[in-house]
mmCIF file with all atom_site columns, C-alpha atoms in Angstrom:
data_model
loop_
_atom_site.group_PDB
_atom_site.id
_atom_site.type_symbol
_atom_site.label_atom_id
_atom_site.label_alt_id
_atom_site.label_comp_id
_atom_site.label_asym_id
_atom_site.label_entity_id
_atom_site.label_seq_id
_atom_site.pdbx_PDB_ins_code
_atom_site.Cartn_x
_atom_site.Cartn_y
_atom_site.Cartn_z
_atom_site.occupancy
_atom_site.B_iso_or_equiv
_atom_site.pdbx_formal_charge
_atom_site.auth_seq_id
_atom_site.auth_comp_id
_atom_site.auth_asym_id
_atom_site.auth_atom_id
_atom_site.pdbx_PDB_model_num
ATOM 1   C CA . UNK A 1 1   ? 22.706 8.692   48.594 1.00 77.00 ? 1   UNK A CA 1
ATOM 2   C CA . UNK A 1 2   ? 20.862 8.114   51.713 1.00 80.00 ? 2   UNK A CA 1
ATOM 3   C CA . UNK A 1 3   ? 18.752 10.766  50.953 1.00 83.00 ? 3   UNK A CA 1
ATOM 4   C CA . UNK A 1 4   ? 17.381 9.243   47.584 1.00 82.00 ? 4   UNK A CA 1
ATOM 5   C CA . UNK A 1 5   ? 17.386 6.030   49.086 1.00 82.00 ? 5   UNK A CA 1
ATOM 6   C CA . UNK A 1 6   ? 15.208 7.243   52.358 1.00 81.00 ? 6   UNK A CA 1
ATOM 7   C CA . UNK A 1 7   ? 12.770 9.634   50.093 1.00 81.00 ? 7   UNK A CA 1
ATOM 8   C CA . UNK A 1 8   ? 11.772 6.209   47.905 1.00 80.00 ? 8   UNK A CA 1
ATOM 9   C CA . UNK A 1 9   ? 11.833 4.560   50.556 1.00 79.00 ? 9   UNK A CA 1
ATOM 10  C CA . UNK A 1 10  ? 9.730  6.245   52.862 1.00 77.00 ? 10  UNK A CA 1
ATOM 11  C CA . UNK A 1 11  ? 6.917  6.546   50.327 1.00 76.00 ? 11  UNK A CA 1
ATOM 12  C CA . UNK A 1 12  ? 6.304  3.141   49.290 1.00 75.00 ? 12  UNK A CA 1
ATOM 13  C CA . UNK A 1 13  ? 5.681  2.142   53.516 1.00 75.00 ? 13  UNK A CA 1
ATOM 14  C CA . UNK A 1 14  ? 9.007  1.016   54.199 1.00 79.00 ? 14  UNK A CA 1
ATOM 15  C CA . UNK A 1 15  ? 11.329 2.332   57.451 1.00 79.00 ? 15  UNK A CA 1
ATOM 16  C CA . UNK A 1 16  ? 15.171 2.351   58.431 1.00 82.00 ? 16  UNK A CA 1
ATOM 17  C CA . UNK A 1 17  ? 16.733 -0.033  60.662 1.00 78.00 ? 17  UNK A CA 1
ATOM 18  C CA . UNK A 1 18  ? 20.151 -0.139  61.803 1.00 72.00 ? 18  UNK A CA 1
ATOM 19  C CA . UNK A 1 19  ? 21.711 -3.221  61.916 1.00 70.00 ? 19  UNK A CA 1
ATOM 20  C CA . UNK A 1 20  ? 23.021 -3.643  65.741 1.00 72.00 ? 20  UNK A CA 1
ATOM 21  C CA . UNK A 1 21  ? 25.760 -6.106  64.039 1.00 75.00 ? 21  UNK A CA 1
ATOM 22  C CA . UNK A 1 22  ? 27.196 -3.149  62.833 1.00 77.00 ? 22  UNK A CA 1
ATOM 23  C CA . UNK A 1 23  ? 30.720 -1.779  63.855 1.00 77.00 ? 23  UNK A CA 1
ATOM 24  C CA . UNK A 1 24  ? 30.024 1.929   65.194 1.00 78.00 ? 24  UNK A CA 1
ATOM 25  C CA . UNK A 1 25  ? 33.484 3.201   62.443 1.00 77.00 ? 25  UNK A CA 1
ATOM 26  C CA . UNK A 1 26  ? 30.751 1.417   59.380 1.00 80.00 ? 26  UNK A CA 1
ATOM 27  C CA . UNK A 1 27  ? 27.355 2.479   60.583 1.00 80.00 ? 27  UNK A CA 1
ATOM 28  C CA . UNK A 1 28  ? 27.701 6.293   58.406 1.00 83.00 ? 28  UNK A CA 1
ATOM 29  C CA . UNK A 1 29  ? 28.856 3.608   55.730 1.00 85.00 ? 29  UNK A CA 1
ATOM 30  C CA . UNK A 1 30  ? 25.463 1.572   55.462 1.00 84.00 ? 30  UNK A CA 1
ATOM 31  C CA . UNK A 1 31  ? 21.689 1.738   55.899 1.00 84.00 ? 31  UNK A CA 1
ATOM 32  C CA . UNK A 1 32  ? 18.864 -0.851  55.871 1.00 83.00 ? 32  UNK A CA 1
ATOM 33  C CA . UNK A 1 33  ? 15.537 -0.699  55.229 1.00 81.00 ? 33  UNK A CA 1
ATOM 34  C CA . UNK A 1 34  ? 12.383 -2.812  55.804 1.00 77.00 ? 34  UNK A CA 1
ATOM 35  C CA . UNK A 1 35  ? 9.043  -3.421  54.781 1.00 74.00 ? 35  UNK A CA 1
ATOM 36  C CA . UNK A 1 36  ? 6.832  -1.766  57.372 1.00 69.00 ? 36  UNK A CA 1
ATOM 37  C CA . UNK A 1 37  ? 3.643  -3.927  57.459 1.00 66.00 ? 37  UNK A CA 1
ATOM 38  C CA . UNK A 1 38  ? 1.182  -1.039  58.264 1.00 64.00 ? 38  UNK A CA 1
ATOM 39  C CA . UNK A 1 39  ? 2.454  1.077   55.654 1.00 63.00 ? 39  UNK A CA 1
ATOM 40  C CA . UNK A 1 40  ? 3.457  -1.170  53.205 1.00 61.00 ? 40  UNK A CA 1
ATOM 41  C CA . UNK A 1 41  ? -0.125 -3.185  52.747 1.00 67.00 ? 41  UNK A CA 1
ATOM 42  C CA . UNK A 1 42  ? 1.362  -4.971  49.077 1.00 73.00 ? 42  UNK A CA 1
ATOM 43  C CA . UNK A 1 43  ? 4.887  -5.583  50.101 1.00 76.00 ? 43  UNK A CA 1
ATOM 44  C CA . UNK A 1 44  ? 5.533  -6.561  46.485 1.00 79.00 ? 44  UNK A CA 1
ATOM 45  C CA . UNK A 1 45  ? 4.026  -3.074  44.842 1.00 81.00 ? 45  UNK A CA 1
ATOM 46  C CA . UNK A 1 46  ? 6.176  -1.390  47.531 1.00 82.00 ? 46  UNK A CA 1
ATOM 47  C CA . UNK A 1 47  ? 9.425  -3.150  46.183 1.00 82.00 ? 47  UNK A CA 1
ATOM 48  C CA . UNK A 1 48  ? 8.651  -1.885  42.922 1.00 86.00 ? 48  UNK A CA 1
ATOM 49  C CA . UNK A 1 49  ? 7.849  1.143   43.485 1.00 86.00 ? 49  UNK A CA 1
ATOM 50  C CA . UNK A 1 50  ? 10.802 1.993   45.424 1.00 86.00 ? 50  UNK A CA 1
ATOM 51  C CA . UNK A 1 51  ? 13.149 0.284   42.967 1.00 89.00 ? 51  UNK A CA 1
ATOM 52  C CA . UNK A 1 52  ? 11.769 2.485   40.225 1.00 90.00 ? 52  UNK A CA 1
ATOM 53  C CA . UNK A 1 53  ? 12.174 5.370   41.930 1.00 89.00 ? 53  UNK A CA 1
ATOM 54  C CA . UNK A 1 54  ? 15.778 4.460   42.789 1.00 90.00 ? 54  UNK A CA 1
ATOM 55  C CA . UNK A 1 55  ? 16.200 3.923   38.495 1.00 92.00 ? 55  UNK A CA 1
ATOM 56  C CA . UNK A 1 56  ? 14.453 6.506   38.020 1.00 92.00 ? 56  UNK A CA 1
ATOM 57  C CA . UNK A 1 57  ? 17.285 8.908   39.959 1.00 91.00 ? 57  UNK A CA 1
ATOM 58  C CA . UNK A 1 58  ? 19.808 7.324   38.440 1.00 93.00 ? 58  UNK A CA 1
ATOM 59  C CA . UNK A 1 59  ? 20.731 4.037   40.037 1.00 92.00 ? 59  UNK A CA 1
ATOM 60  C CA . UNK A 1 60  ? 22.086 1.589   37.947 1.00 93.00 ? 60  UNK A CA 1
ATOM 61  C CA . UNK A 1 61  ? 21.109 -2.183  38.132 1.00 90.00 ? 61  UNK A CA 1
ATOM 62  C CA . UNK A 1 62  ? 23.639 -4.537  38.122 1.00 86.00 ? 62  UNK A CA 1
ATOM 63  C CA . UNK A 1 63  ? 21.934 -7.911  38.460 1.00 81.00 ? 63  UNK A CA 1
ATOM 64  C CA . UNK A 1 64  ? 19.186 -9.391  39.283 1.00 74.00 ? 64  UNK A CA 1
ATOM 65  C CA . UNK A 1 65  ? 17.504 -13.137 40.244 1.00 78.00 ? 65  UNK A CA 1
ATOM 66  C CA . UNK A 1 66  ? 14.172 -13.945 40.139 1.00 71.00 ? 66  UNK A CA 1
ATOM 67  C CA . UNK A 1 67  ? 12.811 -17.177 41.296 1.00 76.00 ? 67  UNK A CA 1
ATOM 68  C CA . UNK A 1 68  ? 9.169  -17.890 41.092 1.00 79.00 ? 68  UNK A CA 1
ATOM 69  C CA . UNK A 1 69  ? 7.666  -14.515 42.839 1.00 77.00 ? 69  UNK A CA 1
ATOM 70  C CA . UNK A 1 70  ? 10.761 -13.729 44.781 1.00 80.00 ? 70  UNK A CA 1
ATOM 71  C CA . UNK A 1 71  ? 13.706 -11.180 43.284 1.00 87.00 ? 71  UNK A CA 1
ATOM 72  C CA . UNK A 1 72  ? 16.423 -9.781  44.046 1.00 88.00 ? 72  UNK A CA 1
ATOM 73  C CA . UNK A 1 73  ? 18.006 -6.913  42.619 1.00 92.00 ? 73  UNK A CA 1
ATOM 74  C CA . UNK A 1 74  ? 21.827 -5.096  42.800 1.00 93.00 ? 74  UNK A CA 1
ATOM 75  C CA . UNK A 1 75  ? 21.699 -0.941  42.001 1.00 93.00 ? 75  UNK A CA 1
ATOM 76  C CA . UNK A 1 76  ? 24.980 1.049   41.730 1.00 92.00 ? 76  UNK A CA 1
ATOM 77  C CA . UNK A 1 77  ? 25.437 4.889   42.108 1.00 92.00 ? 77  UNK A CA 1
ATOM 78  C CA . UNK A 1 78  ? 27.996 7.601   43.181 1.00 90.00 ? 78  UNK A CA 1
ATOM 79  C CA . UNK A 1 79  ? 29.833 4.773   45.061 1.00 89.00 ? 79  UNK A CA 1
ATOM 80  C CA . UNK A 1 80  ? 27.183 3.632   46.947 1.00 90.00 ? 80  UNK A CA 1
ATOM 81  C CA . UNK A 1 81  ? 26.130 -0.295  46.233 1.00 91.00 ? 81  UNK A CA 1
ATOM 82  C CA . UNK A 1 82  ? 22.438 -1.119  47.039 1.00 90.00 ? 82  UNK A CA 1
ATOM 83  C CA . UNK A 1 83  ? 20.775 -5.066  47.264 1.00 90.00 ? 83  UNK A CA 1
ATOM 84  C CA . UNK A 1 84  ? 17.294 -5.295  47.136 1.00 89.00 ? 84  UNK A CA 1
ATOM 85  C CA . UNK A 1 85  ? 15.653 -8.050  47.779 1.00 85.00 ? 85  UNK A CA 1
ATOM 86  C CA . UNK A 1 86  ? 11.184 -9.177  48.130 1.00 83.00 ? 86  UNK A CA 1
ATOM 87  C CA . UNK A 1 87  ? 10.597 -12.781 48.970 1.00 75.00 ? 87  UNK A CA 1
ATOM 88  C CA . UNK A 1 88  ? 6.915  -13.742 49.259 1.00 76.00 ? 88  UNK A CA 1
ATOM 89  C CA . UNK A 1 89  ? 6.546  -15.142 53.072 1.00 71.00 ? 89  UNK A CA 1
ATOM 90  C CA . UNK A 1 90  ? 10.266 -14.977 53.451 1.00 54.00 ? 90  UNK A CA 1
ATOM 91  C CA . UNK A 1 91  ? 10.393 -14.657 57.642 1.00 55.00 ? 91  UNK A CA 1
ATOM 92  C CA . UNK A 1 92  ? 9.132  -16.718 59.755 1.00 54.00 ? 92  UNK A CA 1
ATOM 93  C CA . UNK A 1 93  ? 6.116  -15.859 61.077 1.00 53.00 ? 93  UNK A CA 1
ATOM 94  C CA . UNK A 1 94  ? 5.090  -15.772 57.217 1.00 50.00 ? 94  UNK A CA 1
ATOM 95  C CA . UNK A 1 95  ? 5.402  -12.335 55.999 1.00 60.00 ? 95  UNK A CA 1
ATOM 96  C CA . UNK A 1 96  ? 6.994  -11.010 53.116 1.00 70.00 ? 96  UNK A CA 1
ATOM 97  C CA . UNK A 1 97  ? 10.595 -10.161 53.566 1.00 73.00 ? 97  UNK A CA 1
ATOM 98  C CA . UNK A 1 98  ? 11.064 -6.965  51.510 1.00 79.00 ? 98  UNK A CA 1
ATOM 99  C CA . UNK A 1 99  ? 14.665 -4.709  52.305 1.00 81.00 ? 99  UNK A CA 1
ATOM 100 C CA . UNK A 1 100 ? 17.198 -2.709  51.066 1.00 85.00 ? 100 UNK A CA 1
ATOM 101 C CA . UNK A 1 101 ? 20.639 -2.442  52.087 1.00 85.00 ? 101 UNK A CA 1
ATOM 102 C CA . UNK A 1 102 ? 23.270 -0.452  50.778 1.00 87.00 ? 102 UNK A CA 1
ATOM 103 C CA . UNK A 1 103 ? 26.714 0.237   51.252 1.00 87.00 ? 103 UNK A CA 1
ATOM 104 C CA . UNK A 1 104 ? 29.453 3.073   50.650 1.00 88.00 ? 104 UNK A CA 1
ATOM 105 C CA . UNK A 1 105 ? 31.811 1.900   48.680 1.00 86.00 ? 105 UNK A CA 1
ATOM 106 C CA . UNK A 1 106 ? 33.972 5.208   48.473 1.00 85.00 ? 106 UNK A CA 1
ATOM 107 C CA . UNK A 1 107 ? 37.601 5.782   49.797 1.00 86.00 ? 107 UNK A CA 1
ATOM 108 C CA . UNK A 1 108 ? 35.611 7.361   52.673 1.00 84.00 ? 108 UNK A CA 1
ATOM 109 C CA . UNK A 1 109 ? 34.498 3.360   53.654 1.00 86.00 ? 109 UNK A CA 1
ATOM 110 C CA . UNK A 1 110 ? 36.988 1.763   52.033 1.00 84.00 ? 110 UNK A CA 1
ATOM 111 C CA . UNK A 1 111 ? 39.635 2.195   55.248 1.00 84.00 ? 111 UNK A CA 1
ATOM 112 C CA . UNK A 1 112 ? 37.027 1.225   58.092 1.00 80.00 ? 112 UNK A CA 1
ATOM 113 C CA . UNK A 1 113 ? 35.866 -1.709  55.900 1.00 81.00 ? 113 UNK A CA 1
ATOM 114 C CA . UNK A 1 114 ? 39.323 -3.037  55.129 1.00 82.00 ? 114 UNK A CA 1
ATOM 115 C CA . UNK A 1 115 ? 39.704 -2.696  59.604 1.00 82.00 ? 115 UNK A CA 1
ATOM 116 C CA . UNK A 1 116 ? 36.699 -4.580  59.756 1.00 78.00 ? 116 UNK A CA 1
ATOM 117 C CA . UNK A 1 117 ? 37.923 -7.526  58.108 1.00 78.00 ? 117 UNK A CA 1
ATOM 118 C CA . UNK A 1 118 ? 41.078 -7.528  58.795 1.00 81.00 ? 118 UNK A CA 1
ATOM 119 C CA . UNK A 1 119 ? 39.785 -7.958  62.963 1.00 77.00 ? 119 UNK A CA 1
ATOM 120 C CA . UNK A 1 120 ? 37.867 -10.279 61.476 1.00 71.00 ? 120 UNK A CA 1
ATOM 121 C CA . UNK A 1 121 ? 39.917 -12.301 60.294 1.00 73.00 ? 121 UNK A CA 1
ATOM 122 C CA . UNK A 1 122 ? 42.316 -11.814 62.929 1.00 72.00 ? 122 UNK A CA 1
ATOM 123 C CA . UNK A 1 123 ? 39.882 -13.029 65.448 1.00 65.00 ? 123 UNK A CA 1
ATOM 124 C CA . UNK A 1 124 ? 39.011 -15.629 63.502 1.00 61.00 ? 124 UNK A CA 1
ATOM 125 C CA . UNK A 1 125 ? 42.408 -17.386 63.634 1.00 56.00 ? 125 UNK A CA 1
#
């Protein structure tokens, strides 16, 4: 899945960045990627594009929310959970914020995620 997800990607100007945040046991279970200014000149056509691409192999949407020219977008495949989001000036030095973020959620994740939280919540107490 990261394969389809970094070929549409890639093509419509936008590049992979790992979340620091991150547990190391979770990073092979997520990827994120961001609108790339010099290579994504219309943020907005790049979010398209990309998102049709992802349909168009076979992602599934399961939700969306649009507000004025922002959207935001859930996809579905093979286990893998993807949200999508473009908001018009959304950061703040005034640029779009345009990214994709998706998440395994096979029994391959399922075990480091449920760790995750469970420290989490540990910690938290």
């Amino acid at each position: 899945m990261k394969k389809e997800i970094a070929a549409a990607a890639t093509t419509a100007g936008f590049v992979e960045r790992p979340a620091d945040d991150v547990p190391p046991a979770l990073r092979s279970c997520t990827v994120r990627w961001h609108a790339d200014g010099a290579k994504a000149t219309d943020s907005r056509k790049s979010y398209d594009t990309t998102v049709a691409a992802l349909v168009d192999g076979g992602w599934k949407e399961g939700g969306r929310y649009d507000e004025r020219q922002s959207v935001d977008k859930a996809l579905d495949k093979s286990g893998w959970h993807l949200m999508t989001w473009h908001h018009p000036q959304g950061r703040a030095d005034g640029t779009d914020d345009d990214s994709f973020i998706a998440v395994d959620t096979g029994p391959a994740c399922e075990k480091p995620l449920q760790e995750d939280l469970a420290n989490k919540t540990t910690n938290k107490q």
